Tab-separated table of C-alpha atoms and ligand atoms in Angstrom:
chain	number	residue	atom	x	y	z
A	1	MET	CA	299.544	208.079	5.980
A	2	THR	CA	297.333	208.222	9.043
A	3	SER	CA	294.020	209.825	9.854
A	4	GLN	CA	292.862	211.074	13.207
A	5	HIS	CA	289.281	211.812	14.255
A	6	LEU	CA	287.865	209.099	12.032
A	7	GLU	CA	284.241	210.180	12.285
A	8	LEU	CA	283.250	211.925	9.056
A	9	PRO	CA	281.556	215.335	9.086
A	10	PRO	CA	278.145	215.736	7.428
A	11	ILE	CA	278.437	216.252	3.672
A	12	GLU	CA	275.965	219.126	3.223
A	13	VAL	CA	277.399	220.173	-0.144
A	14	THR	CA	278.246	217.723	-2.908
A	15	PRO	CA	280.077	218.423	-6.167
A	16	LYS	CA	278.130	220.162	-8.925
A	17	ASP	CA	278.547	219.166	-12.553
A	18	LEU	CA	281.000	221.737	-13.933
A	19	SER	CA	280.991	220.466	-17.531
A	20	ALA	CA	279.156	223.594	-18.724
A	21	TYR	CA	282.151	225.656	-17.586
A	22	ARG	CA	284.836	223.465	-19.125
A	23	THR	CA	285.331	225.369	-22.365
A	24	GLY	CA	286.319	228.902	-21.505
A	25	ASN	CA	287.749	231.742	-23.552
A	26	ARG	CA	291.386	231.575	-22.436
A	27	GLY	CA	292.510	228.367	-24.101
A	28	VAL	CA	292.664	226.725	-20.662
A	29	ASP	CA	289.807	224.514	-19.486
A	30	TYR	CA	287.598	225.854	-16.682
A	31	VAL	CA	288.870	229.435	-16.981
A	32	HIS	CA	286.728	232.340	-18.203
A	33	THR	CA	287.712	235.993	-18.449
A	34	PHE	CA	285.046	238.701	-18.727
A	35	ASP	CA	286.375	242.009	-20.087
A	36	SER	CA	284.328	245.127	-19.340
A	37	GLY	CA	286.032	246.981	-22.180
A	38	ARG	CA	286.884	249.738	-19.685
A	39	PRO	CA	290.185	250.381	-17.943
A	40	GLY	CA	290.567	248.837	-14.533
A	41	PRO	CA	292.106	245.992	-12.585
A	42	HIS	CA	292.124	242.327	-13.551
A	43	VAL	CA	290.590	240.399	-10.671
A	44	ILE	CA	290.637	236.603	-10.379
A	45	VAL	CA	288.309	234.554	-8.205
A	46	ASN	CA	289.835	231.106	-7.816
A	47	GLY	CA	288.065	228.021	-6.487
A	48	LEU	CA	289.189	224.411	-6.073
A	49	THR	CA	292.880	225.007	-5.443
A	50	HIS	CA	292.144	222.010	-3.247
A	51	GLY	CA	289.770	219.571	-4.926
A	52	ASN	CA	287.574	218.796	-1.916
A	53	GLU	CA	287.155	222.416	-0.756
A	54	PHE	CA	283.764	223.100	-2.254
A	55	CYS	CA	283.118	226.643	-1.022
A	56	GLY	CA	285.206	228.135	-3.851
A	57	MET	CA	283.242	226.103	-6.394
A	58	ILE	CA	280.031	227.413	-4.790
A	59	ALA	CA	281.207	231.037	-5.019
A	60	VAL	CA	282.490	230.778	-8.603
A	61	THR	CA	279.348	229.024	-9.849
A	62	HIS	CA	277.297	231.691	-8.018
A	63	LEU	CA	279.063	234.381	-10.067
A	64	PHE	CA	278.325	232.474	-13.286
A	65	GLU	CA	274.711	231.715	-12.381
A	66	HIS	CA	274.016	235.348	-11.425
A	67	ASN	CA	275.762	236.751	-14.504
A	68	ILE	CA	278.124	238.872	-12.428
A	69	ARG	CA	280.167	240.897	-14.917
A	70	PRO	CA	282.826	243.541	-14.211
A	71	ARG	CA	281.813	247.205	-14.466
A	72	ARG	CA	285.473	248.029	-15.082
A	73	GLY	CA	288.628	246.051	-15.789
A	74	LYS	CA	288.428	242.286	-16.124
A	75	LEU	CA	287.049	239.455	-14.046
A	76	THR	CA	288.451	235.934	-14.388
A	77	LEU	CA	286.651	232.962	-12.877
A	78	ALA	CA	288.785	229.861	-12.448
A	79	PHE	CA	288.278	226.332	-11.201
A	80	ALA	CA	291.817	225.240	-10.389
A	81	ASN	CA	292.425	221.566	-9.550
A	82	VAL	CA	289.401	220.120	-11.341
A	83	ASP	CA	290.987	216.664	-11.707
A	84	ALA	CA	291.192	216.379	-7.928
A	85	TYR	CA	287.600	217.665	-7.619
A	86	HIS	CA	286.406	214.954	-10.003
A	87	ASN	CA	287.960	212.292	-7.755
A	88	PHE	CA	285.644	213.151	-4.841
A	89	ASP	CA	284.333	210.079	-3.025
A	90	PRO	CA	281.847	210.770	-0.191
A	91	ALA	CA	283.132	207.662	1.604
A	92	LYS	CA	286.657	209.161	1.581
A	93	PRO	CA	285.967	212.892	1.398
A	94	PHE	CA	289.426	213.960	2.577
A	95	ASP	CA	291.285	212.043	-0.139
A	96	SER	CA	290.604	214.427	-3.032
A	97	ARG	CA	292.564	217.469	-1.815
A	98	TYR	CA	294.918	216.866	-4.742
A	99	VAL	CA	295.643	214.067	-7.207
A	100	GLU	CA	299.358	213.431	-6.724
A	101	ARG	CA	300.836	216.642	-5.385
A	102	ASP	CA	299.365	219.559	-3.453
A	103	PHE	CA	298.532	222.257	-6.054
A	104	ASN	CA	299.059	224.878	-3.349
A	105	ARG	CA	302.690	223.930	-2.635
A	106	VAL	CA	304.194	224.177	-6.136
A	107	TRP	CA	304.421	227.912	-6.868
A	108	ASP	CA	308.201	228.273	-6.991
A	109	THR	CA	310.078	228.491	-10.282
A	110	ASP	CA	312.058	225.297	-9.648
A	111	THR	CA	308.877	223.231	-9.436
A	112	LEU	CA	306.973	225.010	-12.197
A	113	GLU	CA	309.901	224.785	-14.601
A	114	GLY	CA	311.310	221.471	-13.357
A	115	PRO	CA	310.696	217.850	-14.356
A	116	ASP	CA	307.647	217.175	-12.124
A	117	ALA	CA	305.043	215.392	-14.273
A	118	THR	CA	302.156	215.164	-11.792
A	119	VAL	CA	298.747	216.206	-13.088
A	120	ASP	CA	298.600	218.850	-10.358
A	121	VAL	CA	301.839	220.542	-11.447
A	122	LYS	CA	300.799	220.295	-15.107
A	123	ARG	CA	297.608	222.129	-14.184
A	124	ALA	CA	299.637	224.765	-12.338
A	125	ARG	CA	301.767	225.264	-15.459
A	126	ALA	CA	298.620	225.727	-17.556
A	127	LEU	CA	297.261	228.352	-15.151
A	128	ARG	CA	300.381	230.275	-14.139
A	129	HIS	CA	300.296	232.824	-16.966
A	130	ILE	CA	296.679	233.629	-16.089
A	131	TYR	CA	297.421	234.113	-12.382
A	132	ALA	CA	300.388	236.278	-13.415
A	133	GLU	CA	297.954	238.720	-15.083
A	134	ALA	CA	296.059	239.377	-11.849
A	135	ASP	CA	295.998	242.665	-10.003
A	136	GLY	CA	293.981	240.864	-7.336
A	137	LEU	CA	293.584	237.136	-6.637
A	138	LEU	CA	291.071	235.694	-4.197
A	139	ASP	CA	291.944	232.067	-3.443
A	140	LEU	CA	289.011	230.335	-1.740
A	141	HIS	CA	289.628	227.442	0.640
A	142	SER	CA	288.016	225.540	3.502
A	143	THR	CA	289.214	223.598	6.529
A	144	SER	CA	289.222	219.960	7.627
A	145	TYR	CA	287.551	220.835	10.914
A	146	ALA	CA	284.708	223.187	11.773
A	147	VAL	CA	286.674	226.210	12.995
A	148	PRO	CA	286.122	229.945	12.515
A	149	SER	CA	286.745	231.185	8.989
A	150	MET	CA	289.998	233.071	8.463
A	151	LEU	CA	291.698	235.538	6.159
A	152	ILE	CA	295.322	234.647	5.368
A	153	TYR	CA	297.808	237.095	3.881
A	154	GLU	CA	301.411	238.174	3.970
A	155	PRO	CA	302.571	241.042	6.203
A	156	HIS	CA	303.100	243.462	3.320
A	157	ALA	CA	301.745	247.001	3.704
A	158	LYS	CA	300.235	246.724	0.220
A	159	LEU	CA	297.690	244.206	1.588
A	160	ASP	CA	296.450	246.335	4.498
A	161	PRO	CA	293.746	248.283	2.586
A	162	LEU	CA	292.296	245.037	1.178
A	163	ALA	CA	292.333	243.305	4.572
A	164	ARG	CA	290.621	246.342	6.114
A	165	HIS	CA	287.991	246.434	3.362
A	166	LEU	CA	287.166	242.725	3.634
A	167	HIS	CA	287.240	243.022	7.453
A	168	SER	CA	285.770	239.563	8.005
A	169	PRO	CA	286.540	236.678	8.405
A	170	LEU	CA	287.421	238.051	11.815
A	171	HIS	CA	290.369	235.713	12.310
A	172	HIS	CA	293.301	237.191	10.360
A	173	VAL	CA	296.320	234.900	9.984
A	174	ILE	CA	299.477	236.674	8.839
A	175	LEU	CA	301.932	234.489	6.928
A	176	PRO	CA	305.457	235.971	6.887
A	177	GLY	CA	307.543	234.380	4.123
A	178	VAL	CA	307.412	230.849	2.772
A	179	LYS	CA	307.156	228.454	5.712
A	180	HIS	CA	305.335	225.560	4.023
A	181	PRO	CA	307.179	222.745	2.228
A	182	GLY	CA	306.401	224.270	-1.175
A	183	ARG	CA	305.329	227.806	-2.084
A	184	PRO	CA	301.581	228.557	-1.840
A	185	LEU	CA	299.761	230.307	-4.702
A	186	ILE	CA	299.293	233.589	-2.785
A	187	GLN	CA	303.098	233.846	-2.604
A	188	TYR	CA	303.611	233.191	-6.344
A	189	GLY	CA	305.616	235.753	-8.327
A	190	ALA	CA	304.531	239.358	-7.818
A	191	PHE	CA	301.945	238.402	-5.172
A	192	GLY	CA	304.745	237.621	-2.725
A	193	LYS	CA	306.791	240.738	-3.444
A	194	ALA	CA	306.327	243.677	-1.070
A	195	ASP	CA	307.199	246.224	-3.767
A	196	ALA	CA	304.987	244.793	-6.549
A	197	SER	CA	301.349	245.865	-6.647
A	198	PRO	CA	299.438	242.569	-7.274
A	199	LEU	CA	297.561	241.333	-4.202
A	200	ALA	CA	296.570	237.792	-3.252
A	201	VAL	CA	294.779	236.470	-0.198
A	202	VAL	CA	293.403	233.142	0.951
A	203	VAL	CA	290.071	232.930	2.673
A	204	GLU	CA	289.415	229.750	4.650
A	205	CYS	CA	285.628	229.758	4.738
A	206	GLY	CA	284.866	227.019	7.296
A	207	GLN	CA	284.513	223.252	7.109
A	208	HIS	CA	284.943	221.669	3.647
A	209	PHE	CA	281.452	220.282	3.215
A	210	ALA	CA	279.389	222.778	5.228
A	211	ARG	CA	276.711	224.830	3.477
A	212	SER	CA	277.732	227.856	5.555
A	213	SER	CA	281.237	227.753	4.029
A	214	GLY	CA	279.781	228.405	0.582
A	215	GLU	CA	277.733	231.306	1.956
A	216	ILE	CA	280.842	232.855	3.525
A	217	ALA	CA	282.757	232.345	0.265
A	218	ILE	CA	280.071	234.204	-1.713
A	219	SER	CA	279.955	237.071	0.779
A	220	VAL	CA	283.714	237.609	0.910
A	221	THR	CA	283.927	237.301	-2.883
A	222	MET	CA	281.428	240.138	-3.279
A	223	ARG	CA	283.409	242.337	-0.886
A	224	PHE	CA	286.592	241.453	-2.783
A	225	LEU	CA	284.993	242.505	-6.090
A	226	ASP	CA	283.694	245.666	-4.404
A	227	PHE	CA	287.215	246.541	-3.208
A	228	TYR	CA	288.230	246.727	-6.859
A	229	GLY	CA	285.061	248.556	-7.941
A	230	LEU	CA	283.954	245.695	-10.182
A	231	ILE	CA	280.344	245.417	-8.963
A	232	PRO	CA	277.637	248.003	-8.211
A	233	THR	CA	277.739	249.318	-4.655
A	234	ASP	CA	274.096	248.364	-4.039
A	235	LEU	CA	274.959	244.742	-4.819
A	236	ALA	CA	278.035	244.871	-2.579
A	237	ALA	CA	275.915	246.376	0.209
A	238	GLN	CA	274.005	243.082	0.448
A	239	TYR	CA	277.174	241.338	1.650
A	240	LYS	CA	278.253	243.174	4.760
A	241	ALA	CA	281.287	242.171	6.788
A	242	GLU	CA	280.758	240.718	10.253
A	243	ALA	CA	280.858	243.199	13.119
A	244	GLY	CA	283.696	243.169	15.610
A	245	ALA	CA	287.432	243.656	15.670
A	246	PRO	CA	289.542	241.055	13.852
A	247	LYS	CA	291.756	238.793	15.968
A	248	ARG	CA	295.188	238.805	14.369
A	249	TYR	CA	297.673	235.945	14.495
A	250	GLU	CA	301.119	235.521	12.970
A	251	VAL	CA	302.391	232.138	11.818
A	252	THR	CA	305.717	231.379	13.511
A	253	ASP	CA	306.312	227.815	12.291
A	254	VAL	CA	304.794	225.242	9.976
A	255	MET	CA	305.237	221.701	11.287
A	256	VAL	CA	306.100	219.008	8.751
A	257	ALA	CA	305.703	215.275	9.491
A	258	LYS	CA	309.180	213.730	9.373
A	259	THR	CA	308.036	210.138	9.838
A	260	ASP	CA	305.029	207.890	9.248
A	261	ARG	CA	304.498	207.885	13.014
A	262	PHE	CA	303.443	211.520	13.469
A	263	ARG	CA	300.569	211.679	15.983
A	264	PHE	CA	298.859	214.700	17.493
A	265	ALA	CA	298.791	214.634	21.297
A	266	GLY	CA	295.125	215.658	21.437
A	267	ASP	CA	291.977	215.999	19.371
A	268	PHE	CA	293.064	219.366	18.028
A	269	ILE	CA	290.826	221.089	15.489
A	270	GLY	CA	292.460	224.534	15.348
A	271	PHE	CA	292.741	227.757	17.385
A	272	GLU	CA	293.680	225.924	20.581
A	273	GLU	CA	295.980	228.177	22.623
A	274	LEU	CA	298.609	226.123	24.439
A	275	PRO	CA	300.938	226.901	27.329
A	276	ALA	CA	304.669	226.952	26.641
A	277	GLY	CA	306.043	223.426	26.594
A	278	ALA	CA	302.679	221.719	26.036
A	279	LEU	CA	302.959	218.551	23.989
A	280	ILE	CA	301.541	219.119	20.502
A	281	ALA	CA	302.506	215.864	18.831
A	282	THR	CA	305.000	213.059	18.660
A	283	ASP	CA	306.819	212.307	15.423
A	284	GLY	CA	308.576	208.973	15.699
A	285	ASP	CA	310.571	209.291	18.915
A	286	GLU	CA	310.556	213.087	18.869
A	287	GLU	CA	308.251	215.128	21.099
A	288	LEU	CA	307.021	218.375	19.553
A	289	ARG	CA	306.110	221.009	22.120
A	290	ALA	CA	304.667	224.510	22.101
A	291	PRO	CA	307.630	226.890	21.729
A	292	ALA	CA	306.005	229.774	23.616
A	293	GLU	CA	303.103	230.697	25.874
A	294	GLY	CA	299.851	231.060	23.943
A	295	CYS	CA	301.095	229.033	20.971
A	296	THR	CA	298.016	228.721	18.750
A	297	LEU	CA	297.418	225.766	16.459
A	298	VAL	CA	296.153	226.702	12.997
A	299	MET	CA	294.615	224.145	10.657
A	300	PRO	CA	295.844	220.792	11.960
A	301	ALA	CA	295.712	218.296	9.106
A	302	ARG	CA	293.269	215.450	9.236
A	303	ARG	CA	295.313	213.303	6.875
A	304	ILE	CA	298.940	213.084	7.946
A	305	VAL	CA	301.418	212.540	5.124
A	306	LYS	CA	305.159	212.186	5.766
A	307	GLY	CA	307.024	215.142	4.283
A	308	ARG	CA	303.957	217.378	4.217
A	309	ASP	CA	302.852	220.150	6.547
A	310	VAL	CA	300.541	219.025	9.330
A	311	VAL	CA	299.815	222.170	11.362
A	312	SER	CA	300.839	225.819	11.581
A	313	LEU	CA	301.866	227.385	14.888
A	314	ALA	CA	300.946	231.001	15.447
A	315	ARG	CA	301.152	233.731	18.045
A	316	ARG	CA	298.368	236.166	18.797
A	317	LEU	CA	299.146	239.728	17.688
A	318	SER	CA	295.972	241.554	18.717
B	1	ZN	ZN1	292.796	224.527	0.923
């Protein structure tokens, strides 16, 4: 494993004590479902899919602290990989993304129903039946580097009204099919099926430990709840989308480190647009180059782990 850019970012947000939220009402720790008693969609707001991505924790605790309850349907608030979150060490803030295995790369049946005994996969097994209830899932994340926030979703027509309603983040990253080494949560089960109605999106809210990332997470969460009619419109009106037209990108490839000698060719942080043939990285003796003009790097990893994804390559759509 190697790290690039060794200087650490400022840690503006530190973990809150979540012990008050441990015992929920679903028989699964750190999961609470509020039922309005009226018909309507079941909406899940999910934080801490990655243990060191605090913006989701900020948004979910905001909903608890402000007693946000659904006007219709159900609202579930979930803290996902809490074991990883509890391992946070400010001296090594990038090491608590997961405990043993990335919780966001395990959402295929073979892994969920296979022999994997990592704490992360066990947690996924405990949560899967709850995620499977969702009509809408908002999965809140943040990025290693300080880059613009982004909305990530699959290119299914069913997601267009939600993406239009959220509007911002103004960088939209379209993810066609499973390209990562392991299926992400937003592609789990019905979420990933074009002809099934449940919707799931990721919002990358900014840098992991930035205060502004939590503010973006709260704002987009309120617009997500408003899309489903779960909160009063006057409350939703306080969280307006950013002005401007979204920039849309489509992921073409996800690069995976094949060796322990993967090195980026520059200090990439994300959204660099490269000319065709530009050197992106070397991996052992192999040179990895931009496959096309305008190849855009999305979320280069700070910690490089052999066998895991290290950066997505995208092309600009609009
Ligand atoms: Zn993440």
